Coordinates of C-alpha atoms in Angstrom, one line a residue:
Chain A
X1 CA -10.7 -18.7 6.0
X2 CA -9.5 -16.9 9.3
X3 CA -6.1 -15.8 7.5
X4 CA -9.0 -14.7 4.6
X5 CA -11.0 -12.7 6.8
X6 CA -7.7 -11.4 8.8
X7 CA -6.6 -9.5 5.4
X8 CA -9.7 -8.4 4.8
X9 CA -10.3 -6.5 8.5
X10 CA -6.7 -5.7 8.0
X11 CA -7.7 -4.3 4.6
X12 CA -10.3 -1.7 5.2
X13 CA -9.0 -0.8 8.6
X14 CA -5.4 0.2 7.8
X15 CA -4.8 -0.1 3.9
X16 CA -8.1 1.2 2.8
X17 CA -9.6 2.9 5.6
X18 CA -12.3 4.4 4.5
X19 CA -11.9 8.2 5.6
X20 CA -8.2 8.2 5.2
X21 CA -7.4 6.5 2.0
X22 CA -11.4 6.6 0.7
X23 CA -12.6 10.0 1.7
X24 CA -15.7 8.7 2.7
X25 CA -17.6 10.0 6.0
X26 CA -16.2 12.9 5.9
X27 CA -18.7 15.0 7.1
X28 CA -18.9 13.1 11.0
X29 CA -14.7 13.2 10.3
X30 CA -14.2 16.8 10.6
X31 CA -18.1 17.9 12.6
X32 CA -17.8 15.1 15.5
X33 CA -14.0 14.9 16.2
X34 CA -14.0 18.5 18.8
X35 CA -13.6 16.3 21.6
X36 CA -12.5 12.7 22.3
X37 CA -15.5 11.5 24.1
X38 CA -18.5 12.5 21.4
X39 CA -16.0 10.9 18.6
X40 CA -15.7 7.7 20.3
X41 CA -19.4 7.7 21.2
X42 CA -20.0 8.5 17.3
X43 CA -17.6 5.7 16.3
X44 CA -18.8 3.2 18.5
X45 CA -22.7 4.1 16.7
X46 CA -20.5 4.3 13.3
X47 CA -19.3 0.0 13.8
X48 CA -22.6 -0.9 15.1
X49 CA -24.3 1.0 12.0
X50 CA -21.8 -0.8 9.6
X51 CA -21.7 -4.1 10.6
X52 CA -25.6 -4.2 10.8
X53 CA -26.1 -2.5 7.3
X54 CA -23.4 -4.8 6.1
X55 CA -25.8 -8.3 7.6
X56 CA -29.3 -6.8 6.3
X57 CA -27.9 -5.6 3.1
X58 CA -26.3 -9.5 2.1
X59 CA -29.9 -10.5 3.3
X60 CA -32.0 -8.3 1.1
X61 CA -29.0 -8.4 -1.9
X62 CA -28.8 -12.0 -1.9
X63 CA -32.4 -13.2 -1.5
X64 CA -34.5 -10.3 -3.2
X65 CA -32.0 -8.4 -5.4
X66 CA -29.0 -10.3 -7.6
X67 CA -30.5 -13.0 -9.4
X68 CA -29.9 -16.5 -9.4
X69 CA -31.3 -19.7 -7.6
X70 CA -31.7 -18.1 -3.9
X71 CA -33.6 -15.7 -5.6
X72 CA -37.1 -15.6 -3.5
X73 CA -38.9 -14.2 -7.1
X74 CA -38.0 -16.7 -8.8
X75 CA -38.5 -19.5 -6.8
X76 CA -41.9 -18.4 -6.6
X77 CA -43.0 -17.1 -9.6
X78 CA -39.6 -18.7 -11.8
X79 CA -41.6 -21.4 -13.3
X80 CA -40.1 -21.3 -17.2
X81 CA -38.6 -18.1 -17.5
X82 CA -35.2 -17.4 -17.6
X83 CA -33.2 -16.7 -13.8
X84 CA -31.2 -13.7 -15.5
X85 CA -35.2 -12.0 -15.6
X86 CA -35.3 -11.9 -11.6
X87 CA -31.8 -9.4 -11.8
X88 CA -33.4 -6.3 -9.3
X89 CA -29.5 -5.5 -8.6
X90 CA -30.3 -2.4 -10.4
X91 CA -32.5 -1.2 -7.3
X92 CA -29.4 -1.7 -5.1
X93 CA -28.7 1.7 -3.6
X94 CA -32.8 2.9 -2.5
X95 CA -32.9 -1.0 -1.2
X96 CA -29.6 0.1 0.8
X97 CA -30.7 3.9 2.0
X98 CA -33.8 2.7 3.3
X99 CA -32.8 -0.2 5.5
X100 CA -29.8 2.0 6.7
X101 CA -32.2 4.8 7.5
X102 CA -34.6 2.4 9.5
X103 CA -30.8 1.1 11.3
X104 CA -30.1 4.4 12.2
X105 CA -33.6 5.2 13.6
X106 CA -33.2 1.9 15.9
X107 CA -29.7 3.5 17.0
X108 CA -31.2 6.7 17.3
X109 CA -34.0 5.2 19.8
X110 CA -31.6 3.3 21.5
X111 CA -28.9 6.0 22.5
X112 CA -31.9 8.3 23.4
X113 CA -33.2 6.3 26.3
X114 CA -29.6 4.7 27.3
X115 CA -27.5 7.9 27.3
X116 CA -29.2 11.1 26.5
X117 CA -25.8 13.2 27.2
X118 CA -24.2 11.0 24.2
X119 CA -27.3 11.8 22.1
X120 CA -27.2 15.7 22.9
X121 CA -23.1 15.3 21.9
X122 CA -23.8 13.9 18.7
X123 CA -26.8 16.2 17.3
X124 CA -27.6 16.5 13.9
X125 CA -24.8 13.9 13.1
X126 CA -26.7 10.9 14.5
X127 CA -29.6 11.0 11.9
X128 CA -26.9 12.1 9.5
X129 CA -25.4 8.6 9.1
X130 CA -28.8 7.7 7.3
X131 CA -27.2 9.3 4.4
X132 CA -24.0 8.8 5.4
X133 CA -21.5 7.8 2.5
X134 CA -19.4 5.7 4.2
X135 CA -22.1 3.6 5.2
X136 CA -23.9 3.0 1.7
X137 CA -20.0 3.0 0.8
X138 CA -19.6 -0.4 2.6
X139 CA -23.0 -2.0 1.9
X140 CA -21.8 -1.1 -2.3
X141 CA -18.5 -2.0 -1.7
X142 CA -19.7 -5.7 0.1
X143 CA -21.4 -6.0 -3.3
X144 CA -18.8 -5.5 -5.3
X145 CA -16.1 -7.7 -3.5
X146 CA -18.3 -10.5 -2.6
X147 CA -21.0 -11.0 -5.5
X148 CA -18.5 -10.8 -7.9
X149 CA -20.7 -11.2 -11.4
X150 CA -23.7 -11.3 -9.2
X151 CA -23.2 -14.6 -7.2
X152 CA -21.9 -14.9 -4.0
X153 CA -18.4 -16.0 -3.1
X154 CA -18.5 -18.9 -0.8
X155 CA -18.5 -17.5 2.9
X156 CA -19.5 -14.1 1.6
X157 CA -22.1 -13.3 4.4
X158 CA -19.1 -13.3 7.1
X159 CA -16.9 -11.6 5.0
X160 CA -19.2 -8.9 4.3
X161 CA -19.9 -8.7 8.2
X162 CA -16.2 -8.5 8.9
X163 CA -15.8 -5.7 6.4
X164 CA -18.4 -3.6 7.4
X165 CA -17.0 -4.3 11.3
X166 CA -13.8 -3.3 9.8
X167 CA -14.8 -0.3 8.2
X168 CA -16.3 1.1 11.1
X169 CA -13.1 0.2 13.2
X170 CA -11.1 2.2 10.9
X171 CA -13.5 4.6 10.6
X172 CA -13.2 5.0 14.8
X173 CA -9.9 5.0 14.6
X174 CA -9.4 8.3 12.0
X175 CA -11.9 9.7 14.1
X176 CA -10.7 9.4 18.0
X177 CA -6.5 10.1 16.0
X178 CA -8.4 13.3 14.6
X179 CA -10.1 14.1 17.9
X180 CA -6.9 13.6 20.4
X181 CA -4.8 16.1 18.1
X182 CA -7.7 19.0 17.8
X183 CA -7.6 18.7 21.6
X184 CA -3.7 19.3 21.4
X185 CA -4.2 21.7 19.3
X186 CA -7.1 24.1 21.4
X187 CA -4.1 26.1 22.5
X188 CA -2.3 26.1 19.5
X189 CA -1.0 29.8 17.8
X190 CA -3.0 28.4 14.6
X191 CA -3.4 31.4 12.1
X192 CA -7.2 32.6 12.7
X193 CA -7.6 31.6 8.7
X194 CA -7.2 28.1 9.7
X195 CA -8.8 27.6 12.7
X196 CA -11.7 25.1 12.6
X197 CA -12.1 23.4 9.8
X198 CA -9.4 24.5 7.4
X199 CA -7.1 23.1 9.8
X200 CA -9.0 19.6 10.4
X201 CA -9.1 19.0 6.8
X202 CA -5.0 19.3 6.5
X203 CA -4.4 17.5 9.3
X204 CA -6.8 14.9 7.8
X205 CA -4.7 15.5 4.0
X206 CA -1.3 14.9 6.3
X207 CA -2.9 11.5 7.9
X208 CA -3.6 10.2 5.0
X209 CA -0.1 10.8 3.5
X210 CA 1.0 8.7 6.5
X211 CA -0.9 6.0 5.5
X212 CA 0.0 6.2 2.4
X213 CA 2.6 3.5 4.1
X214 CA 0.3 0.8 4.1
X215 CA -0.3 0.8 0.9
X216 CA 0.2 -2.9 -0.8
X217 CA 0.0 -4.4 2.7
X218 CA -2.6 -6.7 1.4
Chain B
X1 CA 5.9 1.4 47.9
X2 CA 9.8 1.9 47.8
X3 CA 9.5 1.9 44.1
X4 CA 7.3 4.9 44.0
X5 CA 8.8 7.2 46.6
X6 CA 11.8 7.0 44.3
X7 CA 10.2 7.6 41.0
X8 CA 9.2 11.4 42.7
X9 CA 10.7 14.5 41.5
X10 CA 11.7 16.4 44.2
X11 CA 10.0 19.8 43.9
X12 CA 11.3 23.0 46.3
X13 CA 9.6 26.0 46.5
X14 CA 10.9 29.4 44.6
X15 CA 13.4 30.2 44.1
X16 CA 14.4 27.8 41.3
X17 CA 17.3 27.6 39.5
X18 CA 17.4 27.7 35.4
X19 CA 18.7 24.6 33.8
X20 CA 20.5 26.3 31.2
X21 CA 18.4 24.9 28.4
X22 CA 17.1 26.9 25.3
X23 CA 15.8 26.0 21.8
X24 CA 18.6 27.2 20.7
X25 CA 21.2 24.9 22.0
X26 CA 19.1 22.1 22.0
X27 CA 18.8 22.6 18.2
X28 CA 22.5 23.5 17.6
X29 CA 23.4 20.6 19.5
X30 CA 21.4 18.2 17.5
X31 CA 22.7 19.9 14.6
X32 CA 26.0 19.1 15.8
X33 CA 25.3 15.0 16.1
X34 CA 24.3 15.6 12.7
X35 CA 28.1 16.5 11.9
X36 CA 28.8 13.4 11.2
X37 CA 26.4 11.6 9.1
X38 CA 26.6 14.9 7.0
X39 CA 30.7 13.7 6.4
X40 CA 29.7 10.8 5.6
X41 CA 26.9 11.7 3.3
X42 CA 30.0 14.1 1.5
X43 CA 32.1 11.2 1.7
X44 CA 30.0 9.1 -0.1
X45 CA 27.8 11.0 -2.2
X46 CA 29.8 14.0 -3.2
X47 CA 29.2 17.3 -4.3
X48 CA 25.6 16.5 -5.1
X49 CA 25.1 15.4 -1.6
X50 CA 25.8 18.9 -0.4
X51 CA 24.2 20.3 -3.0
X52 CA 20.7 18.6 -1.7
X53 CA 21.7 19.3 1.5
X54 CA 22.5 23.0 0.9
X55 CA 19.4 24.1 -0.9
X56 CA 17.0 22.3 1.7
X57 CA 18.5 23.6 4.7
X58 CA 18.7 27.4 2.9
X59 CA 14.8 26.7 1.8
X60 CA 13.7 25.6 5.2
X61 CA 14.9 28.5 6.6
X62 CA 13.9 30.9 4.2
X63 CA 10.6 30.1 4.3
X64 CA 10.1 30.2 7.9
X65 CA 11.2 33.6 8.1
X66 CA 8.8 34.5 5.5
X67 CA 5.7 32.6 7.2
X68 CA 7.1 34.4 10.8
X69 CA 7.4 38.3 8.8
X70 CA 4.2 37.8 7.4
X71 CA 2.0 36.5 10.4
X72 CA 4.0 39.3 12.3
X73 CA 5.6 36.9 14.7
X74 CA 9.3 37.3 16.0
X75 CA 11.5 35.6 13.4
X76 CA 13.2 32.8 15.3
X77 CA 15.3 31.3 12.2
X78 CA 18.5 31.7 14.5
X79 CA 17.2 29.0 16.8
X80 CA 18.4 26.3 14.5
X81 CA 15.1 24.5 14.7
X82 CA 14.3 25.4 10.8
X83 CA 17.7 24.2 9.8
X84 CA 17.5 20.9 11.6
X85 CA 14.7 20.4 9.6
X86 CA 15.5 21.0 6.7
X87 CA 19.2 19.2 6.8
X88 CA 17.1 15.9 8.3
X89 CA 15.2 16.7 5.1
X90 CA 18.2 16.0 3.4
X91 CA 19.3 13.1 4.7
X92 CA 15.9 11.2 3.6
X93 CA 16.4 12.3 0.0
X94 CA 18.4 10.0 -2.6
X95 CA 21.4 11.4 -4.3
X96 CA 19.7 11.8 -8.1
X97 CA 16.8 13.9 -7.6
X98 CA 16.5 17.2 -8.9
X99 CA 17.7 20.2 -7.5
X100 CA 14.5 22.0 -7.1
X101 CA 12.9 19.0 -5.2
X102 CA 14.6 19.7 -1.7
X103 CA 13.1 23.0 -2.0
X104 CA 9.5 22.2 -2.8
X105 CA 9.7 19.6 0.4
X106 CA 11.2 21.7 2.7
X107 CA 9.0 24.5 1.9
X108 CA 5.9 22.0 2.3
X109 CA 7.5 20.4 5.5
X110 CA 7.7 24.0 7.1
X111 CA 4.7 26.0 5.7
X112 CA 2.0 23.1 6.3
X113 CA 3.9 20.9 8.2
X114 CA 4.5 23.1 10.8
X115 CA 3.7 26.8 11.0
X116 CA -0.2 26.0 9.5
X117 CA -0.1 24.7 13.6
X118 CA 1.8 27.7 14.8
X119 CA 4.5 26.9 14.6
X120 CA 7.9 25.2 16.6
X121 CA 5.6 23.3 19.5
X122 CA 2.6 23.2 18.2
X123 CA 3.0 21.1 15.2
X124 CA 1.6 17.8 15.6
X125 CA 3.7 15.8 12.7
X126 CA 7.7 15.6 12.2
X127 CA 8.3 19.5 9.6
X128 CA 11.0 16.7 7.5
X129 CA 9.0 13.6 6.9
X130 CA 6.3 15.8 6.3
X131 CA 8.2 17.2 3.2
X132 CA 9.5 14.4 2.5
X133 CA 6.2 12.0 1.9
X134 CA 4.6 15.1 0.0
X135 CA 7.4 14.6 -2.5
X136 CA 8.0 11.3 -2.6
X137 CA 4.3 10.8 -3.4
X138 CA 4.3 13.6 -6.0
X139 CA 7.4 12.9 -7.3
X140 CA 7.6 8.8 -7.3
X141 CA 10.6 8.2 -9.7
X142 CA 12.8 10.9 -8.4
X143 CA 12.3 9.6 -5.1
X144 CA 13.0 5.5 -5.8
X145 CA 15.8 6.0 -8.4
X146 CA 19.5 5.2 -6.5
X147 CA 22.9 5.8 -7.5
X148 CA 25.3 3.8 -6.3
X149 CA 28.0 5.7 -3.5
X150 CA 31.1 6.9 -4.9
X151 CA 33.7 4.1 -4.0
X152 CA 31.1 1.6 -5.4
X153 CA 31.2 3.4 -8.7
X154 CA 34.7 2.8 -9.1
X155 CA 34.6 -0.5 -8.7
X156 CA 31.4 -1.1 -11.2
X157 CA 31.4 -0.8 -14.4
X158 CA 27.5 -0.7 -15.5
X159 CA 25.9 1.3 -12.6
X160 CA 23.0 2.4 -13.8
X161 CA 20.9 0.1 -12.0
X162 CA 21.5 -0.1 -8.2
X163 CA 19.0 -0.5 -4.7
X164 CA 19.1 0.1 -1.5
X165 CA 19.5 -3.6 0.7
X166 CA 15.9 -3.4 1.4
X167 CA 15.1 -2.8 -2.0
X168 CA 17.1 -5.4 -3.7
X169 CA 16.2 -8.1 -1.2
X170 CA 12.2 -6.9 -2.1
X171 CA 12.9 -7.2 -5.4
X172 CA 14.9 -10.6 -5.1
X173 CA 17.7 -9.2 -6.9
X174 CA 20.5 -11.7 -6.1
X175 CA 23.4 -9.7 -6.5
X176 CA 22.5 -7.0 -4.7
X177 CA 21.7 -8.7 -1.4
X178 CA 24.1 -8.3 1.0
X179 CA 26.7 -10.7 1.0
X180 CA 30.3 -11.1 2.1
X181 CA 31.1 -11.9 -2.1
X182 CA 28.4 -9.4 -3.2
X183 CA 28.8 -5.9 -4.1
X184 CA 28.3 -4.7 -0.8
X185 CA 29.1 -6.6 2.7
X186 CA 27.5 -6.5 6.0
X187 CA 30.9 -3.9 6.6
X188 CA 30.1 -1.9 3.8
X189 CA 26.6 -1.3 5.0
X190 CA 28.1 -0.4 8.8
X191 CA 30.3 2.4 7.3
X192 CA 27.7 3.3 4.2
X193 CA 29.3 2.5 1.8
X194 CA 25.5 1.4 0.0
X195 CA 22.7 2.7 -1.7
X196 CA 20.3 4.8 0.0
X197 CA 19.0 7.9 0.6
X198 CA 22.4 10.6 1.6
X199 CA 21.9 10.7 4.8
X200 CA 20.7 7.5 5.7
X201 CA 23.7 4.6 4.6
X202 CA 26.5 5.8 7.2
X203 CA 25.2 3.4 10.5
X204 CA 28.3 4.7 12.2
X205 CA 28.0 8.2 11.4
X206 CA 24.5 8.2 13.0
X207 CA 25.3 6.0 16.0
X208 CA 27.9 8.4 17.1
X209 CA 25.8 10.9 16.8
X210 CA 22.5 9.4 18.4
X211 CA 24.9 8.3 21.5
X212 CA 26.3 11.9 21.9
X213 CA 22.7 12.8 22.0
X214 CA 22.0 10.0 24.5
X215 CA 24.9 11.3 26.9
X216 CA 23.6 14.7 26.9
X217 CA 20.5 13.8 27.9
X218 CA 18.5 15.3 24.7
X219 CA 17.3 11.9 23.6
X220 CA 15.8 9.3 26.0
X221 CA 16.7 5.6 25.8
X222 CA 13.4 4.6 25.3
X223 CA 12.4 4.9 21.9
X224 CA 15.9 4.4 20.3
X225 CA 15.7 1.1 22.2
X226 CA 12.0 0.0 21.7
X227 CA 11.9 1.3 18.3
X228 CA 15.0 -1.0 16.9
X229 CA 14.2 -3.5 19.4
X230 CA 11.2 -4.6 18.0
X231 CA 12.3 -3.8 14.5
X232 CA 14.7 -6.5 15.2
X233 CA 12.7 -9.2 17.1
X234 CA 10.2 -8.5 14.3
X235 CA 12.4 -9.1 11.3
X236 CA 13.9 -11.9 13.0
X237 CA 11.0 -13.5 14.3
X238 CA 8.2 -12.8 11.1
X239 CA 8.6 -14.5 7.7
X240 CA 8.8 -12.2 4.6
X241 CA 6.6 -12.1 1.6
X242 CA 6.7 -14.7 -1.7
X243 CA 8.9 -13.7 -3.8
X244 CA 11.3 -11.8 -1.4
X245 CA 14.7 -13.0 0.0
X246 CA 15.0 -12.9 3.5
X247 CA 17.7 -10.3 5.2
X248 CA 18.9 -11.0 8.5
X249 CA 17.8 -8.9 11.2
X250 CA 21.3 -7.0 11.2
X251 CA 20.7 -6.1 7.5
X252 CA 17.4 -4.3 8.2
X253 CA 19.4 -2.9 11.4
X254 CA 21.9 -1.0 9.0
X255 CA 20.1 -1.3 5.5
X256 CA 17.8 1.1 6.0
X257 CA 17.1 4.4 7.4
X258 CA 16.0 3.2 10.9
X259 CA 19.3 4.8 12.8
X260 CA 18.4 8.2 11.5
X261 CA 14.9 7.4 12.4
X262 CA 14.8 5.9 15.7
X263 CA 17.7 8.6 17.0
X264 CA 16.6 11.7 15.3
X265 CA 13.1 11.5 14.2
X266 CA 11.1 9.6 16.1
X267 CA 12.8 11.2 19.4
X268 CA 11.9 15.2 18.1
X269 CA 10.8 16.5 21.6
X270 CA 7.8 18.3 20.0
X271 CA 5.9 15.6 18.1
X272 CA 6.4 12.5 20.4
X273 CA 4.8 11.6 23.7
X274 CA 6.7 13.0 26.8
X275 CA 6.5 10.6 29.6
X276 CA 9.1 7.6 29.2
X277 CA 6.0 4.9 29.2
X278 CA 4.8 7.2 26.6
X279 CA 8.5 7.1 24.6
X280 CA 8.3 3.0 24.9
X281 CA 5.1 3.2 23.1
X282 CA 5.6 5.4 20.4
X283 CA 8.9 3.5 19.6
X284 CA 7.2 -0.1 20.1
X285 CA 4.2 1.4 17.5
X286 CA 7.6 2.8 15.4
X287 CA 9.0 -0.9 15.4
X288 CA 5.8 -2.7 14.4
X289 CA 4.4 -0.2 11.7
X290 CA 8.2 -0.3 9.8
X291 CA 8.8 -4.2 10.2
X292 CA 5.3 -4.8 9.1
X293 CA 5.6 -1.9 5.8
X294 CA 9.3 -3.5 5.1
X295 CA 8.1 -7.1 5.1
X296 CA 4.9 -7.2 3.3
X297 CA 3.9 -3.8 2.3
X298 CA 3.8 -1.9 -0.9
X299 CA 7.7 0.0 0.0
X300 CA 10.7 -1.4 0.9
X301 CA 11.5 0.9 3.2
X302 CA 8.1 2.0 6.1
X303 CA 10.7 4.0 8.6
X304 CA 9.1 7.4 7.7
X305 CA 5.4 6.0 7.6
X306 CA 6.2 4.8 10.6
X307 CA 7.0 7.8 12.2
X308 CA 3.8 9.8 10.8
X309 CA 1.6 7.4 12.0
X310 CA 2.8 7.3 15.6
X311 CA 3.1 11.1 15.3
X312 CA -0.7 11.0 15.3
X313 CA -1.3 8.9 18.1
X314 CA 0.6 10.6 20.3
X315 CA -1.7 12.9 21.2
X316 CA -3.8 10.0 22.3
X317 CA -0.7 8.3 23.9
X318 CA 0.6 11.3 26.3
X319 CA -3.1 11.3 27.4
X320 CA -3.0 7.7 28.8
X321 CA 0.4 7.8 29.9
X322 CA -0.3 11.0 31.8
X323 CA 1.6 10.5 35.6
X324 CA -1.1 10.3 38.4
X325 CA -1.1 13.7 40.1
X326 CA 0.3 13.1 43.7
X327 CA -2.8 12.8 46.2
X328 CA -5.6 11.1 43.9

């Protein structure tokens, strides 16, 4: 189980990393990673967004959405009809936006009152992990892996935790890499075509051919 | 207290005298270690070899003038740095690719690789491993297809199918392993006599010219040494995949391309942290990212992964191994 969970932090951190290998999040990736300390500030909301989504979304998928005997409509109103009936997995991704919009709101409030200078760092790109794709990404993808046909692989609630941990880790990490070398490269003789952005997205294209490496680690 | 008064530089007022140093004999002097492992890679590879070798280094260089004319910057190809990159190119190519490919890498190693940054200085990942993941990715077969070296021929009959050491112990092909009985021998792999990319079979070659390095002062100790060190602990220490046969830690020490690596490219002065505690990281990082890739990754061979990826910590690295200013 530990060496189990091991390849799947391992797994979304490194081999699949979800802005490297993925492309998802990008729009934090290349707006939050000016300087070191608002990307690590928006990483460390990013993991605590994740892994949170990642435990409320195996609550509401499990109990209210795939069907099957933990399902809480058909234990109440199941009497007779066939299990497969009770199959909401099709309402899977507005069940997902709304809880991660009411996460984010909780982060939101909570950075606000404990560190306004973080909050004023991060602007618009706080609320914007409410519709953040890497987010959604991992509550999807924790479907996917662990309710393989719709039923839940045995310790599935921990792996989905660990993933969404994970994913927020390697999210962190492609963001603070990003962030150290647009620092190094303030003074840089960049051609004025690619300054900004342009040159955050290759450097971002040339990361991800260097983990290109890890590939089949897992 | 003792230790620290030591570790000082002393610093004088003006006037100061010039060391002497320049690019351009920094980069003519590392293209001078490279003398050798280019003899080798003739030795053992031929005509093609040069080839490859020519047509990179002439790429390389062509297209940074280009880059440097249009941008209206001085055109610095005379400093060597361009052809240092494009020869290292070289060396991490195998003999049967296609003639055009050393060009399409070099200019992709130069044009985004390095002057999209701004150039010699400013770029933040190695110009030749640059160019040479972009076509190893685009280009897959090309880039995994190995012909045996020239006095191996000779002595085979059917060599159409051949592998590096790494490779063949991946793929648990028996007869390829090293062995003292088998095609090659621990000896053969010292003096590169083995499959592999041109530049990369001749151990020898490249140890004399990382030492010369070394003496003059170009390359520190510390990544050479932490970078092989823990390639070698590591492959010692770790167990290898299902499936794979196990090499001994000497084999991956002179299988692979980790001599060209760990003296040439992970020790470029512009894309590796600065400070020696900073050197000893990168090449620690180096050792456990191409022991871990060789072992149980997807290639048999993570050397130039490796390299990339520390190339993009080091920003963060020379930032927490920054020496206290005297007096805080």
């Amino acid at each position: 189980m530990i060496g189990e969970l091991f390849i799947i932090f391992i797994g979304v951190v490194l081999v699949n990393n979800f802005v490297l290998v993925r492309f998802l999040g990008l729009c934090p990736y290349i707006g939050v990673s000016r300087d070191l300390k608002s990307a690590a500030g928006m990483g460390v909301a990013v993991i605590f967004v994740m892994t949170m989504a990642s435990a409320a979304t195996w609550v509401i998928y499990h109990y209210l959405l795939a069907s099957g005997p933990h399902n809480i409509w058909f234990r109440l109103f199941g009497d007779g009809i066939d299990p497969s009936a009770f199959n909401f997995s099709y309402l899977r991704t507005i069940a997902f936006i709304l809880v991660i919009a009411a996460l984010v709101q909780l982060v939101e409030m909570v950075i606000t009152k404990s560190s306004p200078a973080l909050y004023r760092a991060l602007g618009i790109y706080l609320p914007l992990i409410t519709t953040n794709c890497a987010v959604l990404g991992v509550t999807v993808l924790n479907v996917d892996s662990f309710f393989p046909g719709g039923e839940a692989v045995p310790g599935s609630f921990l792996k989905c935790l660990i993933q969404g941990f994970g994913a927020g880790v390697g999210f962190t990490l492609a963001l603070i890499l990003m962030a150290s070398i647009r620092e190094r490269l303030e003074l840089a003789d960049v051609p004025p075509a690619l300054r900004g952005a342009p040159i955050a997205f290759m450097i971002g294209a040339l990361m991800s051919m260097a983990f290109l490496g890890f590939t089949g680690l897992i | 207290m003792k230790g620290k008064k030591e570790r000082l530089f002393k610093v004088t007022p003006a006037p100061q005298l010039h060391g002497g140093e320049s690019i351009p004999r920094v980069m003519w002097t590392v293209m001078l270690a490279l003398l050798p492992a280019f003899l080798a890679s003739l030795y053992f590879f031929g005509w093609k070899a040069f080839q490859i070798e020519a047509v990179s280094v002439i790429t390389a260089i062509f297209t940074e003038a280009v880059i440097q004319k249009l941008r209206g910057r001085p055109v610095t190809i005379t400093d060597g740095s361009a052809a240092v990159t494009g020869l290292l190119l070289a060396f991490t190519l195998p003999m049967d690719v296609p003639i055009w490919l050393p060009a399409v890498g070099a200019a992709f190693g130069i044009g985004v690789g390095k002057h999209a940054f701004g150039g010699l200085g400013h770029n933040i990942f190695n110009p030749a491993l640059i160019g040479r993941t972009f076509v190893m990715h685009s280009w897959l077969p090309f880039m995994t297809t190995w012909s045996p070296p020239r006095l191996a021929m000779y002595a085979q009959v059917d060599a159409v199918t051949y592998a590096t050491p790494l490779g063949a112990a991946r793929e648990a092909v028996i007869s390829l392993v090293p062995s003292p009985d088998g095609i090659f021998s621990t000896m053969d792999m010292f003096w590169g006599s083995i499959g592999g990319c041109i530049g990369e079979t001749s151990a020898l070659a490249l140890l004399l010219g990382g030492v010369f390095l070394l003496i003059r002062g170009y390359v520190r100790w510390q990544t050479p040494a932490a970078f092989i060190g823990t390639v070698v602990l590591l492959t010692w220490v770790l167990p290898v995949k299902e499936g794979a046969i196990a090499l001994a830690p000497y084999h991956h020490l002179l299988g692979g391309g980790l001599f060209l690596g760990a003296f040439f490219m992970a020790t470029d002065m512009v894309t590796t942290p600065v400070t020696g505690a900073g050197m000893l990281v990168f090449g620690l990082g180096c050792g456990l990212i191409t022991s871990i890739v060789r072992l149980y990754g997807g290639f048999p061979e993570g050397v130039c992964y490796s390299i990339l990826v520390m190339n993009a910590f080091t920003p963060l690295i020379d930032k927490f191994t920054r020496p206290r200013i005297f007096g805080t």
